[in-house]
Coordinates of C-alpha atoms (C1' of nucleotides) in Angstrom, one line a residue:
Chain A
X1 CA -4.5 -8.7 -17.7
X2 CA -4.2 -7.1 -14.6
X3 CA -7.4 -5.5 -13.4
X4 CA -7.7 -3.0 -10.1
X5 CA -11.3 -3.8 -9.5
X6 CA -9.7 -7.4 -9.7
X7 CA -7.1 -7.3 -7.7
X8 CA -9.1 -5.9 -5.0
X9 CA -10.9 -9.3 -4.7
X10 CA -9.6 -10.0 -0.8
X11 CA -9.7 -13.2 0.2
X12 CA -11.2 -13.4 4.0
X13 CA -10.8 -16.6 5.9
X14 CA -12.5 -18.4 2.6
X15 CA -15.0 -15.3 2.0
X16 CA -14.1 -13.4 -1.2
X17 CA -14.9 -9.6 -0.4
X18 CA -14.9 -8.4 -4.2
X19 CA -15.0 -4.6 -3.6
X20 CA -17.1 -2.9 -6.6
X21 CA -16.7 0.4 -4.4
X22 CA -12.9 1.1 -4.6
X23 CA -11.2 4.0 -4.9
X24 CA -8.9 3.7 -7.5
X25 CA -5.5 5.9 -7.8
X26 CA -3.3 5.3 -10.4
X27 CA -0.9 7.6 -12.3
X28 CA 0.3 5.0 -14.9
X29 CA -1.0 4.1 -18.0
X30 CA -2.9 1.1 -18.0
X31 CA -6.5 1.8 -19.0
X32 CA -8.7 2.1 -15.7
X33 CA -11.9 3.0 -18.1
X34 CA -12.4 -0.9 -19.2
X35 CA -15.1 -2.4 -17.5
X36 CA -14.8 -4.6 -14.3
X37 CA -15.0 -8.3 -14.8
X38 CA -18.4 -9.0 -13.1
X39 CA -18.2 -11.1 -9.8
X40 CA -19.6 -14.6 -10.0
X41 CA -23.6 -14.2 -9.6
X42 CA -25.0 -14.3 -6.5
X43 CA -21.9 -14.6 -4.8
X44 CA -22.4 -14.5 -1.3
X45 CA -19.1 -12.5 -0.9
X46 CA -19.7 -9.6 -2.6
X47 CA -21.3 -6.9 -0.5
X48 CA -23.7 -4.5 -2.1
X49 CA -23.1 -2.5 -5.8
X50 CA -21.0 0.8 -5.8
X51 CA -19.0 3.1 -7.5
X52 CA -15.8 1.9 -8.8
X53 CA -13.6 5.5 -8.8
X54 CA -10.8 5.8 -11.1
X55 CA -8.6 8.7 -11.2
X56 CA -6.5 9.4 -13.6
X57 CA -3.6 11.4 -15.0
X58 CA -5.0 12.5 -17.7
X59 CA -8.9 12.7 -16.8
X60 CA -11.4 13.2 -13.9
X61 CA -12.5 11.1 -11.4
X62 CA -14.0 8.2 -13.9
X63 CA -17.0 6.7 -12.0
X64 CA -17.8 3.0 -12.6
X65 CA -21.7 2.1 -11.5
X66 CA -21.4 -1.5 -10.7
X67 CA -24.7 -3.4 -10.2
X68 CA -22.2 -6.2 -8.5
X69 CA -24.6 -8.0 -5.1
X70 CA -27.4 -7.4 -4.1
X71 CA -26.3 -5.7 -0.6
X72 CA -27.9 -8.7 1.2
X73 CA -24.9 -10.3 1.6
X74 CA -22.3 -8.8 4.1
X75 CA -19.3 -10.5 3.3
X76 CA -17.4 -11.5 7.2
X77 CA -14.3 -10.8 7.7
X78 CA -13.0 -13.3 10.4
X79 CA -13.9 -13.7 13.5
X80 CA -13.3 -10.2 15.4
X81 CA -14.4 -8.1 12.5
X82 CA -17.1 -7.4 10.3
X83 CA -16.8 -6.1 7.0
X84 CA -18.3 -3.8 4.9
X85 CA -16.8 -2.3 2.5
X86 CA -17.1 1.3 2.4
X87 CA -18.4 3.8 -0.7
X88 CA -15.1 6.0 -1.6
X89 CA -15.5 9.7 -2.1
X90 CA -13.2 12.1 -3.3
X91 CA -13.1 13.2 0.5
X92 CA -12.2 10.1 1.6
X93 CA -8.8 9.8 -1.2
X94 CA -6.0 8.7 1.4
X95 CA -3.8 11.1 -0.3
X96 CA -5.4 14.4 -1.2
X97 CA -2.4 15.4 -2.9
X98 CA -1.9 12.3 -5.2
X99 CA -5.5 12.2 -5.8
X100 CA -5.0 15.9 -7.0
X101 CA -1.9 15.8 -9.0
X102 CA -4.2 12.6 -11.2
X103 CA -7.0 15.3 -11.7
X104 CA -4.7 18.2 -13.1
X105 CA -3.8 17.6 -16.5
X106 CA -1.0 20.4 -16.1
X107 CA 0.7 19.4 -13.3
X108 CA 2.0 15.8 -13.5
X109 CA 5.4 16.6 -15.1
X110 CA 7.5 15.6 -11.8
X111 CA 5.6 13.0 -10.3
X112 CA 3.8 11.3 -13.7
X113 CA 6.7 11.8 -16.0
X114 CA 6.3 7.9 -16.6
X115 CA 2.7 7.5 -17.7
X116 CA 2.7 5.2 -20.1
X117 CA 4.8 3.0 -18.6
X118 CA 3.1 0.3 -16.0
X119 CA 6.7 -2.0 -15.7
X120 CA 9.2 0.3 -14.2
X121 CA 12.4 -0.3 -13.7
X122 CA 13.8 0.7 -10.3
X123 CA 17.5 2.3 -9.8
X124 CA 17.7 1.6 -6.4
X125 CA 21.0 0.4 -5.1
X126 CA 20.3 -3.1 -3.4
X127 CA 22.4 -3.5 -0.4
X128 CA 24.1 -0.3 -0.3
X129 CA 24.9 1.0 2.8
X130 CA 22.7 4.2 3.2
X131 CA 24.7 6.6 5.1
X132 CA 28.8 5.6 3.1
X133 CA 27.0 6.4 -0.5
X134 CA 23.9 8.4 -1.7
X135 CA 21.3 6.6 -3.4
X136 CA 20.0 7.6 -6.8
X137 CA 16.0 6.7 -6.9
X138 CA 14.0 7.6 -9.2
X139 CA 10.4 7.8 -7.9
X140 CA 8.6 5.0 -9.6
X141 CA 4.6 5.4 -9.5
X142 CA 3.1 2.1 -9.2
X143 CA -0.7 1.4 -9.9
X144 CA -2.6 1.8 -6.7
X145 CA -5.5 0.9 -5.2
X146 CA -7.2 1.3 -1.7
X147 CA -10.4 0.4 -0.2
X148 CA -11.2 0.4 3.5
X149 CA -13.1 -1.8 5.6
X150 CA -14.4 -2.1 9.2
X151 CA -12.6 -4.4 10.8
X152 CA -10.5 -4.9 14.3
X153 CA -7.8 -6.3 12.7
X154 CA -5.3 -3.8 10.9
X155 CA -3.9 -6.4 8.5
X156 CA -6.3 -8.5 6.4
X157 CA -5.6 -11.9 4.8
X158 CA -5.3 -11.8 1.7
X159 CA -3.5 -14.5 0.5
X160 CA -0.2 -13.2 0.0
X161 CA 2.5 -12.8 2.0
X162 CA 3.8 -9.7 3.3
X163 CA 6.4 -8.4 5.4
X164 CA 6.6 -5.5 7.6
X165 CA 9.2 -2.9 6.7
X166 CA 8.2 0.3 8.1
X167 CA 5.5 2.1 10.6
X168 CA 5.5 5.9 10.5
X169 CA 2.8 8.4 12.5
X170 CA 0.3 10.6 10.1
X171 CA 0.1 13.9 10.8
X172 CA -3.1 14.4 12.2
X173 CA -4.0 10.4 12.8
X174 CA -3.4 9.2 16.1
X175 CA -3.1 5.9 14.4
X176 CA 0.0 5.0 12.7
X177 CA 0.7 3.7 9.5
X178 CA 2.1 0.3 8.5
X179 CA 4.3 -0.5 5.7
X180 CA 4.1 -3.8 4.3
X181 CA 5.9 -5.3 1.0
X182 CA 5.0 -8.6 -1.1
X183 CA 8.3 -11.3 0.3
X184 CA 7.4 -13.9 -2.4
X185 CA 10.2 -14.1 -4.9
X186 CA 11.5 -10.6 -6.4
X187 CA 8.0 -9.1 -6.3
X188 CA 7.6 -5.7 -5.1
X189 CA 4.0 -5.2 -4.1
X190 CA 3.4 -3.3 -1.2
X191 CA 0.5 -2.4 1.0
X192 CA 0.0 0.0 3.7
X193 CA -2.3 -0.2 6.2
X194 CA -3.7 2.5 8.4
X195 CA -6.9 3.4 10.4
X196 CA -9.3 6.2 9.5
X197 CA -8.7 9.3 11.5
X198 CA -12.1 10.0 12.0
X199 CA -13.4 6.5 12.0
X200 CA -11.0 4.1 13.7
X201 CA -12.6 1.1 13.2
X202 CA -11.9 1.6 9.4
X203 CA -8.8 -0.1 8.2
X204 CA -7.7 1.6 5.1
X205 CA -5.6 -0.5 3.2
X206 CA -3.6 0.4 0.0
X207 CA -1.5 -1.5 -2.6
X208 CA 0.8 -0.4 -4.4
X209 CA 2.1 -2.6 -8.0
X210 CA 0.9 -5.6 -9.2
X211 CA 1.8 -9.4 -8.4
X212 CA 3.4 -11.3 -10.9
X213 CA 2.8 -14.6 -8.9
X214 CA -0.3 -16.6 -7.2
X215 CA -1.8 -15.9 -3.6
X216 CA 0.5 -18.3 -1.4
X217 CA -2.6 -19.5 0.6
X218 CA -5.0 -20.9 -2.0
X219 CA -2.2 -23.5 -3.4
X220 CA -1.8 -24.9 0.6
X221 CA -5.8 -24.4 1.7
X222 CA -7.8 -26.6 0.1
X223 CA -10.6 -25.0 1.7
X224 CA -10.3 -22.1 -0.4
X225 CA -12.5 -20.8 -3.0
X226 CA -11.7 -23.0 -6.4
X227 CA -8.6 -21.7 -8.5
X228 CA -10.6 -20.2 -11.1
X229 CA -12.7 -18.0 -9.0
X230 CA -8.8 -17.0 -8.2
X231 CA -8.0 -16.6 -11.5
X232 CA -10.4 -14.4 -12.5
X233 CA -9.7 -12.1 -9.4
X234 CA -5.9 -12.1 -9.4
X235 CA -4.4 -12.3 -12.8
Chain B
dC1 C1' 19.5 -19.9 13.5
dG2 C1' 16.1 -18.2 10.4
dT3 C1' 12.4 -15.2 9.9
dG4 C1' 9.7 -11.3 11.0
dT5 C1' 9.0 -6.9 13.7
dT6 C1' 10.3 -2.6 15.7
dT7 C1' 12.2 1.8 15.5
dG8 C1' 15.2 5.7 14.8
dA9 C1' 17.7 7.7 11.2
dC10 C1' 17.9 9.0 6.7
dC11 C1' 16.1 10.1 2.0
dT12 C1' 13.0 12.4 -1.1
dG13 C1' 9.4 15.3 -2.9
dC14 C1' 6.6 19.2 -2.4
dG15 C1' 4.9 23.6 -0.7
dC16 C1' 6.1 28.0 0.7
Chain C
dG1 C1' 16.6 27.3 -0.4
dC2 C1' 14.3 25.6 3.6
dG3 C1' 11.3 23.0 6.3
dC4 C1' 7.9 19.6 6.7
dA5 C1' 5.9 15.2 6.0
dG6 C1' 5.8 10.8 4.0
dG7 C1' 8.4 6.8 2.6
dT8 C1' 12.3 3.6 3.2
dC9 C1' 16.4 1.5 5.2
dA10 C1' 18.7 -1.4 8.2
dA11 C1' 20.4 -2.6 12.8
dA12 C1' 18.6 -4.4 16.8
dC13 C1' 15.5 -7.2 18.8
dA14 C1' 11.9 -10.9 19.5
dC15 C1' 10.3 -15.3 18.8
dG16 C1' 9.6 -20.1 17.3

DNA sequence: CGTGTTTGACCTGCGC
DNA sequence: GCGCAGGTCAAACACG
């Protein structure tokens, strides 16, 4: 059972940053209400308790108190960086207009029109040439989830694999954004990375679907926390 | 040569 | 319907 407060466990150069304070955005119909798995006790990796935030199509911004750390414990983030992972508020939703479309009950007939529905099919044409024949996509919604963290690098290890497939300048960011997808097998997880506008050292990183496989480090690295600490973070 | 990145063009959804 | 902005594609390029 996939669980976003799960799959937000980011592995760090062997320290597990567990995010209990992570904005949540999801338009599909999985059931963001059930309780987060707690972290192992006294982890070292997870820094301080928070607010889990779940939005949702068909409620309000559903808050999650987490008693997760004790906030002793900043969790490092490789070398360059350190890492604290930041409270979301509804302020800080990377997409205001995403975030708003989950809060109104009456509005979600375009963009939501497959809640419900958390394994959806895509009809875009693979290997079509773009510009000799139109596409027909449908726009899928994937479950998301962001969390940012202060750090000097943009793109954080976190055990899978990703390749770059796209860069595009915010409006209003002077920083601009990076588009990443999952290259293990047929999976079609993707992440985007982009700095806070009014807080550059925060990376805010976002991903999009779910993976249907296993971190590619942790089977290689032997130094890496024991599988079923990965289990319970990434199934 | 294979793999990953860059980047301009194109596509799509949404607000007006 | 139009324009804007975000998201994606894919050719060109870089690098090991």
């Amino acid at each position: 059972m996939f669980h976003p407060a799960a799959a937000c466990g980011v592995l760090l150069n062997q320290a597990w940053v567990g995010s209990p304070e992570i904005m949540v955005t999801s338009h599909i119909g999985f059931d963001l209400r059930a309780s987060p798995p707690p972290p192992p006790l006294g982890s070292p990796c997870f820094a301080g308790g928070g607010v889990v935030v779940a939005s949702h199509p068909r409620g309000n911004l559903l808050p999650f108190p987490t008693n997760h750390g004790d906030g002793n414990h900043p969790a490092q983030l490789g070398a360059s960086s350190s890492c604290n992972i930041w409270p979301w508020t509804a302020e800080d939703a990377l997409n205001k207009r995403e975030l708003l479309a989950a809060n109104n009950n009456n509005n979600n007939k375009k963009r939501n029109s497959i809640v419900g529905n958390d394994c959806m099919v895509s009809n875009l044409s693979i290997g079509a040439t773009r510009k000799k024949k139109p596409k027909v996509r449908k726009k899928l919604r994937e479950p998301r989830f962001c969390f940012k963290t202060m750090s000097d690098v943009d793109v954080l290890d976190d055990g899978y694999k990703w390749r770059k497939y796209g860069q595009k300048v915010v409006k209003d960011t002077q920083h601009p954004r990076s588009y990443y997808r999952c290259t293990q097998g047929n999976c079609r997880v993707k992440k985007r990375i982009e700095r806070l506008a009014e807080d550059p050292r925060m990376v805010i990183t976002t991903y999009e679907g779910r993976h249907a496989h296993s971190p590619s480090h942790h089977e290689e690295e032997s130094s890496q926390p024991s599988s079923s600490m990965l289990n319970l973070f990434w199934q």
